[in-house]
C-alpha cells in the first residue's frame, strides 16, 4: 500500500492550512477562481484579491454578465492578465453552452480557456472530491525530490515522468484533502531553498533527502539571454491636471487594460501628439525611468510628462480613451507601472 497519501493526509489534519478563504463555502466556481489566481501568485498576495472578486462576482453567471473592464479592474495588481480574460471568456462559454453549470471532469474542464491539466485536476479533486491528479510548481518540487527525479521539471520527458508519479500517488479516497496536503507540503515544508525535511511527513522515504540532493533537485531551467525593450510613455496632462489614458488592444501585454500612450524612445512627442491625437503640447518634462519585468523580457519605461494648451483638451474624443484625474480613485483596470506613474504625479505634486 502506498504510504505517501496516508502520511500526507494525517500530517495535513494537524499542520495543514484550513482557514484559507477559498476553503470556506467551497463551490466549484470558488475553487476555479482561487486555482486560477494561485497559478502564478503566492497565497498571501491572492487572499485580498480573491475576497474582493468573490464579493463582487460570486457566481459563474455574475462573472459572465460583468464587463471585461470590471473583471480587469478587480484583477489589477495581480498580474498575468490573460488569466482574468480567460476566466471571463470561460464563464461566458459556460453560461451560453452549459446554462452556467460547471463541468465535472478533467477533460471537459480542459476545454475551457485558461484551464490546463493541473488546474482541471485541482478543481475535480478539491471541488468534487473525485480522483484527479495535479502537478503545479510546488508539487513538481515535492515529487522530484521524493523520487530524486533529476532535470528541469518542465522539460517534456521529466514532466511526463512527474505526471506518472503524481497519478500513482493520488488516492481514490479523501482526494480533496490529499490534494490540499500536497500543495501545503510544497508551500510550507518542501521549500525551494532550505526545505524543512525534519518536519516533513514523508521524509523517511524521500530519496533526495537520503542522498542529500535537496539543493540540486529539482534541476534548474536552462538559461536564456533575457530580452529587453525600451518605450516612451506619455503622461499627457490637460489644463485641469487630468491625464489621458487609452485602452490597450486585448492582445499582447496588459491586454484590455488602460495605459498611457506609447511611442518609441527618441521619437518627437510634439510631432507624435499632433499627428496621432491632434493635440498641441506646450511643455514637456522628463520623469524618472522605471523597469518592469515580464516573464520573458524587461520593459524599460521612459516616462515623459507633457502639458497641453487649453484648446487641445477638448480634442480627444474616442471610445477607448478617457481623461483621468489622478486625485481620484481609478475605476478602470490599469497596468501596475502605469498606476505607479500616476501615483508619483500625486506625490511629487506635478
Ligand atoms: S524530506 Fe525534505 S526534500 Fe524530501 S519531500 Fe520532505 S521536505 Fe522535501
Coordinates of C-alpha atoms and ligand atoms in Angstrom, one line a residue:
X1 CA 0.0 0.0 0.0
X2 CA 1.3 3.5 -0.9
X3 CA 2.2 5.2 2.4
X4 CA 2.7 8.6 0.8
X5 CA -1.0 9.8 0.7
X6 CA -1.7 8.3 4.2
X7 CA 1.3 10.1 5.8
X8 CA 0.4 13.3 3.9
X9 CA -3.2 13.4 4.9
X10 CA -2.5 12.7 8.6
X11 CA 0.1 15.5 8.6
X12 CA -2.4 17.8 6.9
X13 CA -5.0 17.2 9.6
X14 CA -2.6 18.6 12.2
X15 CA -0.4 21.0 10.3
X16 CA -2.1 21.9 7.0
X17 CA -3.8 25.3 6.3
X18 CA -7.5 25.0 7.0
X19 CA -8.6 28.7 7.1
X20 CA -7.9 30.0 3.7
X21 CA -10.8 32.0 2.3
X22 CA -11.4 29.6 -0.6
X23 CA -11.7 26.7 1.8
X24 CA -14.9 28.2 3.2
X25 CA -18.3 27.9 1.5
X26 CA -16.5 26.0 -1.2
X27 CA -18.1 25.8 -4.7
X28 CA -16.6 24.6 -8.0
X29 CA -16.7 28.3 -9.0
X30 CA -14.8 29.5 -6.0
X31 CA -12.2 26.7 -6.4
X32 CA -11.8 27.6 -10.0
X33 CA -11.2 31.3 -9.3
X34 CA -8.8 30.5 -6.4
X35 CA -6.8 28.0 -8.5
X36 CA -6.5 30.4 -11.4
X37 CA -5.4 33.2 -9.1
X38 CA -2.9 30.9 -7.4
X39 CA -1.4 29.8 -10.8
X40 CA 1.4 32.3 -10.7
X41 CA 0.9 34.1 -7.5
X42 CA 1.6 33.4 -3.8
X43 CA -1.2 32.6 -1.3
X44 CA -0.7 35.8 0.8
X45 CA -1.0 38.0 -2.3
X46 CA -4.1 36.2 -3.6
X47 CA -6.2 36.4 -0.4
X48 CA -7.4 40.0 -0.6
X49 CA -7.9 39.8 -4.4
X50 CA -9.9 36.6 -4.0
X51 CA -12.2 38.0 -1.3
X52 CA -12.9 41.1 -3.4
X53 CA -13.5 39.1 -6.5
X54 CA -15.9 36.8 -4.8
X55 CA -17.7 39.6 -3.2
X56 CA -18.3 41.4 -6.5
X57 CA -18.7 38.4 -8.7
X58 CA -19.9 35.5 -6.6
X59 CA -21.2 33.1 -9.4
X60 CA -20.3 32.0 -12.9
X61 CA -23.4 33.9 -14.1
X62 CA -22.4 37.2 -12.4
X63 CA -18.9 36.8 -13.9
X64 CA -20.3 36.2 -17.4
X65 CA -22.6 39.2 -17.0
X66 CA -19.8 41.6 -15.9
X67 CA -18.0 43.8 -18.4
X68 CA -14.4 42.7 -19.1
X69 CA -13.3 46.1 -17.8
X70 CA -14.8 45.4 -14.4
X71 CA -13.1 42.0 -14.3
X72 CA -9.8 43.5 -15.2
X73 CA -10.2 46.3 -12.6
X74 CA -10.7 43.6 -9.9
X75 CA -7.6 41.8 -11.2
X76 CA -5.4 44.9 -11.5
X77 CA -2.3 44.4 -9.4
X78 CA -2.4 40.6 -9.6
X79 CA -0.6 40.4 -12.9
X80 CA -0.8 37.9 -15.8
X81 CA -4.0 39.4 -17.0
X82 CA -4.6 36.7 -19.6
X83 CA -5.9 34.7 -16.6
X84 CA -8.7 37.3 -16.0
X85 CA -9.6 37.5 -19.7
X86 CA -9.8 33.7 -19.8
X87 CA -11.9 33.4 -16.7
X88 CA -14.3 35.9 -18.2
X89 CA -14.3 34.1 -21.6
X90 CA -14.8 30.7 -19.9
X91 CA -17.7 32.0 -17.8
X92 CA -19.5 33.3 -20.9
X93 CA -19.0 29.9 -22.6
X94 CA -20.4 28.1 -19.6
X95 CA -23.5 30.3 -19.5
X96 CA -24.0 30.1 -23.2
X97 CA -23.4 26.4 -23.7
X98 CA -24.0 24.9 -20.3
X99 CA -26.6 27.1 -18.6
X100 CA -23.9 28.2 -16.1
X101 CA -23.3 24.7 -14.8
X102 CA -19.8 23.7 -14.0
X103 CA -18.1 20.7 -15.8
X104 CA -17.2 17.8 -13.5
X105 CA -14.4 16.1 -15.5
X106 CA -10.8 17.0 -16.2
X107 CA -11.4 16.5 -19.9
X108 CA -14.4 18.9 -20.1
X109 CA -12.6 21.5 -17.8
X110 CA -9.5 21.4 -20.0
X111 CA -11.7 22.5 -23.0
X112 CA -12.2 25.9 -21.2
X113 CA -9.8 28.8 -21.9
X114 CA -7.1 29.1 -19.2
X115 CA -7.6 25.7 -17.6
X116 CA -4.7 23.4 -18.0
X117 CA -4.4 19.8 -16.8
X118 CA -3.2 20.6 -13.3
X119 CA -5.8 23.3 -12.7
X120 CA -8.5 21.0 -14.0
X121 CA -7.2 18.2 -11.7
X122 CA -7.3 20.5 -8.7
X123 CA -10.9 21.6 -9.4
X124 CA -12.1 18.0 -9.8
X125 CA -10.2 16.8 -6.7
X126 CA -11.0 19.8 -4.4
X127 CA -14.5 20.7 -5.5
X128 CA -15.9 17.3 -6.3
X129 CA -13.5 15.1 -4.2
X130 CA -13.1 12.9 -7.2
X131 CA -9.8 11.1 -8.1
X132 CA -7.7 13.5 -10.3
X133 CA -4.1 14.5 -10.1
X134 CA -2.3 17.8 -10.0
X135 CA 1.2 18.9 -10.9
X136 CA 1.7 22.6 -10.1
X137 CA 5.1 24.1 -9.3
X138 CA 5.1 23.1 -5.7
X139 CA 4.1 19.5 -6.5
X140 CA 6.7 19.2 -9.1
X141 CA 9.3 20.1 -6.5
X142 CA 8.0 17.7 -3.9
X143 CA 7.7 14.7 -6.3
X144 CA 11.1 15.5 -8.0
X145 CA 12.8 15.4 -4.6
X146 CA 10.8 12.5 -3.1
X147 CA 11.8 10.3 -6.1
X148 CA 15.0 12.1 -6.9
X149 CA 13.9 12.9 -10.5
X150 CA 16.7 14.9 -12.0
X151 CA 16.4 17.6 -14.7
X152 CA 14.2 20.7 -15.1
X153 CA 10.6 19.7 -14.2
X154 CA 9.1 21.5 -17.2
X155 CA 11.3 19.5 -19.7
X156 CA 8.9 17.2 -21.6
X157 CA 10.3 13.9 -20.5
X158 CA 10.8 15.0 -16.9
X159 CA 7.3 16.4 -16.8
X160 CA 5.8 13.2 -18.2
X161 CA 7.6 11.2 -15.5
X162 CA 6.3 13.5 -12.8
X163 CA 2.7 13.3 -14.0
X164 CA 3.0 9.5 -13.8
X165 CA 4.2 9.7 -10.2
X166 CA 1.5 12.2 -9.3
X167 CA -1.1 9.9 -10.7
X168 CA 0.4 6.9 -8.9
X169 CA 0.2 8.6 -5.5
X170 CA -3.3 10.1 -5.9
X171 CA -5.6 8.0 -3.7
X172 CA -9.2 7.1 -4.5
X173 CA -10.5 8.3 -1.1
X174 CA -10.1 11.7 0.5
X175 CA -8.7 13.2 -2.7
X176 CA -9.6 16.8 -1.7
X177 CA -7.6 16.6 1.5
X178 CA -4.7 14.8 -0.3
X179 CA -4.6 17.5 -2.9
X180 CA -4.6 20.3 -0.4
X181 CA -2.0 18.4 1.7
X182 CA 0.3 18.1 -1.3
X183 CA 0.0 21.8 -2.1
X184 CA 0.6 22.7 1.5
X185 CA 3.6 20.5 1.8
X186 CA 5.3 22.2 -1.2
X187 CA 4.3 25.7 0.1
X188 CA 5.3 25.3 3.7
X189 CA 7.8 22.5 4.2
X190 CA 9.4 21.3 1.0
X191 CA 10.6 24.9 0.3
X192 CA 12.6 25.9 -2.8
X193 CA 15.6 26.7 -0.6
X194 CA 16.3 25.0 2.8
X195 CA 13.4 22.5 2.8
X196 CA 12.4 21.7 6.4
X197 CA 13.0 17.9 6.0
X198 CA 12.9 17.3 9.7
X199 CA 9.2 18.3 9.9
X200 CA 8.3 16.5 6.7
X201 CA 5.8 13.7 7.0
X202 CA 7.3 11.7 4.1
X203 CA 11.0 12.2 4.9
X204 CA 11.6 8.5 5.7
X205 CA 11.3 7.6 2.0
X206 CA 12.4 10.7 0.4
X207 CA 15.4 9.8 -1.9
X208 CA 16.7 13.4 -2.3
X209 CA 16.9 13.6 1.5
X210 CA 18.6 10.2 1.8
X211 CA 21.2 11.2 -0.8
X212 CA 21.4 14.8 0.4
X213 CA 20.3 16.2 -3.0
X214 CA 17.6 18.6 -1.8
X215 CA 19.5 21.6 -3.1
X216 CA 20.2 20.2 -6.6
X217 CA 16.8 18.7 -7.2
X218 CA 14.7 19.9 -9.0
X219 CA 17.1 20.9 -11.8
X220 CA 17.2 24.5 -12.9
X221 CA 15.7 25.9 -16.1
X222 CA 18.3 26.2 -18.8
X223 CA 19.3 29.9 -19.0
X224 CA 18.3 32.0 -22.0
X225 CA 19.5 35.5 -22.6
X226 CA 16.9 37.9 -21.3
X227 CA 15.5 40.4 -23.8
X228 CA 14.7 44.0 -23.0
X229 CA 12.6 46.6 -24.8
X230 CA 12.5 50.4 -24.4
X231 CA 9.4 52.5 -24.7
X232 CA 8.5 56.1 -24.0
X233 CA 5.2 56.5 -22.1
X234 CA 3.5 59.9 -22.4
X235 CA 1.6 61.4 -19.4
X236 CA -0.4 63.9 -21.3
X237 CA -1.9 66.4 -18.9
X238 CA -4.7 68.8 -19.7
X239 CA -5.3 72.2 -18.1
X240 CA -7.4 70.5 -15.4
X241 CA -4.5 68.3 -14.5
X242 CA -6.2 65.2 -15.9
X243 CA -4.1 62.5 -17.6
X244 CA -5.0 60.8 -20.9
X245 CA -5.5 57.1 -20.6
X246 CA -6.2 54.7 -23.5
X247 CA -7.4 51.2 -23.6
X248 CA -4.9 48.6 -25.0
X249 CA -6.0 46.0 -27.5
X250 CA -7.0 42.7 -25.9
X251 CA -3.9 41.0 -27.4
X252 CA -0.4 41.4 -26.1
X253 CA 0.8 42.7 -22.8
X254 CA -1.7 44.3 -20.4
X255 CA -4.4 43.4 -23.0
X256 CA -7.7 45.2 -22.3
X257 CA -6.2 47.4 -19.5
X258 CA -5.9 51.2 -19.6
X259 CA -2.5 52.5 -20.1
X260 CA -0.6 55.6 -21.3
X261 CA 0.1 56.4 -25.0
X262 CA 3.4 54.9 -26.1
X263 CA 5.9 56.0 -28.7
X264 CA 9.5 54.9 -29.5
X265 CA 12.3 56.4 -27.4
X266 CA 13.7 59.3 -29.3
X267 CA 10.6 60.0 -31.3
X268 CA 9.5 63.6 -31.2
X269 CA 6.5 63.8 -28.8
X270 CA 5.3 67.2 -30.2
X271 CA 5.1 65.8 -33.7
X272 CA 3.6 62.5 -32.4
X273 CA 0.8 64.1 -30.4
X274 CA -0.1 66.4 -33.2
X275 CA -0.2 63.7 -35.8
X276 CA -1.7 60.8 -33.8
X277 CA -4.0 62.7 -31.4
X278 CA -4.4 66.2 -32.9
X279 CA -3.0 67.7 -29.6
X280 CA -0.7 70.6 -29.1
X281 CA 1.9 70.3 -26.5
X282 CA 3.1 73.5 -24.7
X283 CA 5.7 72.0 -22.3
X284 CA 7.4 68.7 -21.6
X285 CA 9.3 67.2 -18.6
X286 CA 11.4 64.0 -18.4
X287 CA 10.4 61.8 -15.5
X288 CA 12.4 59.1 -13.7
X289 CA 12.8 56.0 -15.8
X290 CA 11.5 52.7 -14.5
X291 CA 11.8 49.0 -15.2
X292 CA 9.1 46.4 -15.3
X293 CA 9.9 42.7 -15.7
X294 CA 7.7 40.3 -17.6
X295 CA 8.3 36.5 -17.7
X296 CA 10.3 36.8 -20.9
X297 CA 11.6 40.3 -21.1
X298 CA 12.3 43.5 -19.3
X299 CA 10.5 46.7 -20.2
X300 CA 12.5 49.9 -19.7
X301 CA 10.0 52.7 -19.4
X302 CA 11.0 56.3 -20.2
X303 CA 8.1 58.5 -18.9
X304 CA 7.5 62.0 -20.2
X305 CA 5.1 64.5 -18.8
X306 CA 3.7 66.7 -21.4
X307 CA 1.2 69.6 -21.0
X308 CA -1.4 70.7 -23.4
X309 CA -2.8 74.1 -24.4
X310 CA -6.4 74.9 -23.4
X311 CA -7.9 74.1 -26.8
X312 CA -6.4 70.7 -27.2
X313 CA -8.1 69.4 -24.1
X314 CA -11.4 69.2 -25.9
X315 CA -9.9 67.3 -28.8
X316 CA -9.5 63.7 -27.6
X317 CA -12.8 62.0 -28.3
X318 CA -12.7 58.2 -28.6
X319 CA -14.4 55.3 -27.0
X320 CA -11.1 53.8 -25.8
X321 CA -9.7 57.0 -24.4
X322 CA -10.5 58.8 -21.2
X323 CA -9.3 61.7 -19.1
X324 CA -8.4 60.5 -15.6
X325 CA -7.9 62.8 -12.6
X326 CA -5.0 61.3 -10.5
X327 CA -6.5 62.7 -7.3
X328 CA -9.5 60.3 -7.6
X329 CA -9.8 56.6 -7.2
X330 CA -9.4 54.8 -10.5
X331 CA -12.4 52.9 -11.8
X332 CA -10.8 51.0 -14.7
X333 CA -8.0 48.4 -14.7
X334 CA -4.6 49.9 -15.3
X335 CA -1.2 48.2 -15.7
X336 CA 0.8 48.4 -12.5
X337 CA 3.7 50.6 -13.7
X338 CA 1.1 53.0 -15.0
X339 CA -0.6 53.1 -11.6
X340 CA 2.9 53.8 -10.1
X341 CA 3.5 56.6 -12.5
X342 CA 0.1 58.2 -11.8
X343 CA 0.7 58.0 -8.1
X344 CA 4.1 59.6 -8.5
X345 CA 2.5 62.6 -10.1
X346 CA 0.4 63.0 -6.9
X347 CA 3.4 62.6 -4.5
X348 CA 5.6 65.0 -6.4
X349 CA 2.7 67.5 -6.9
X350 CA 3.4 67.6 -10.6
Ligands
LIG1 S1 12.1 15.1 3.0 FE1 12.7 17.2 2.5 S2 13.2 17.2 0.3 FE2 12.0 15.3 0.8 S3 9.9 15.8 0.4 FE3 10.2 16.2 2.5 S4 10.8 18.4 2.7 FE4 11.0 17.7 0.5

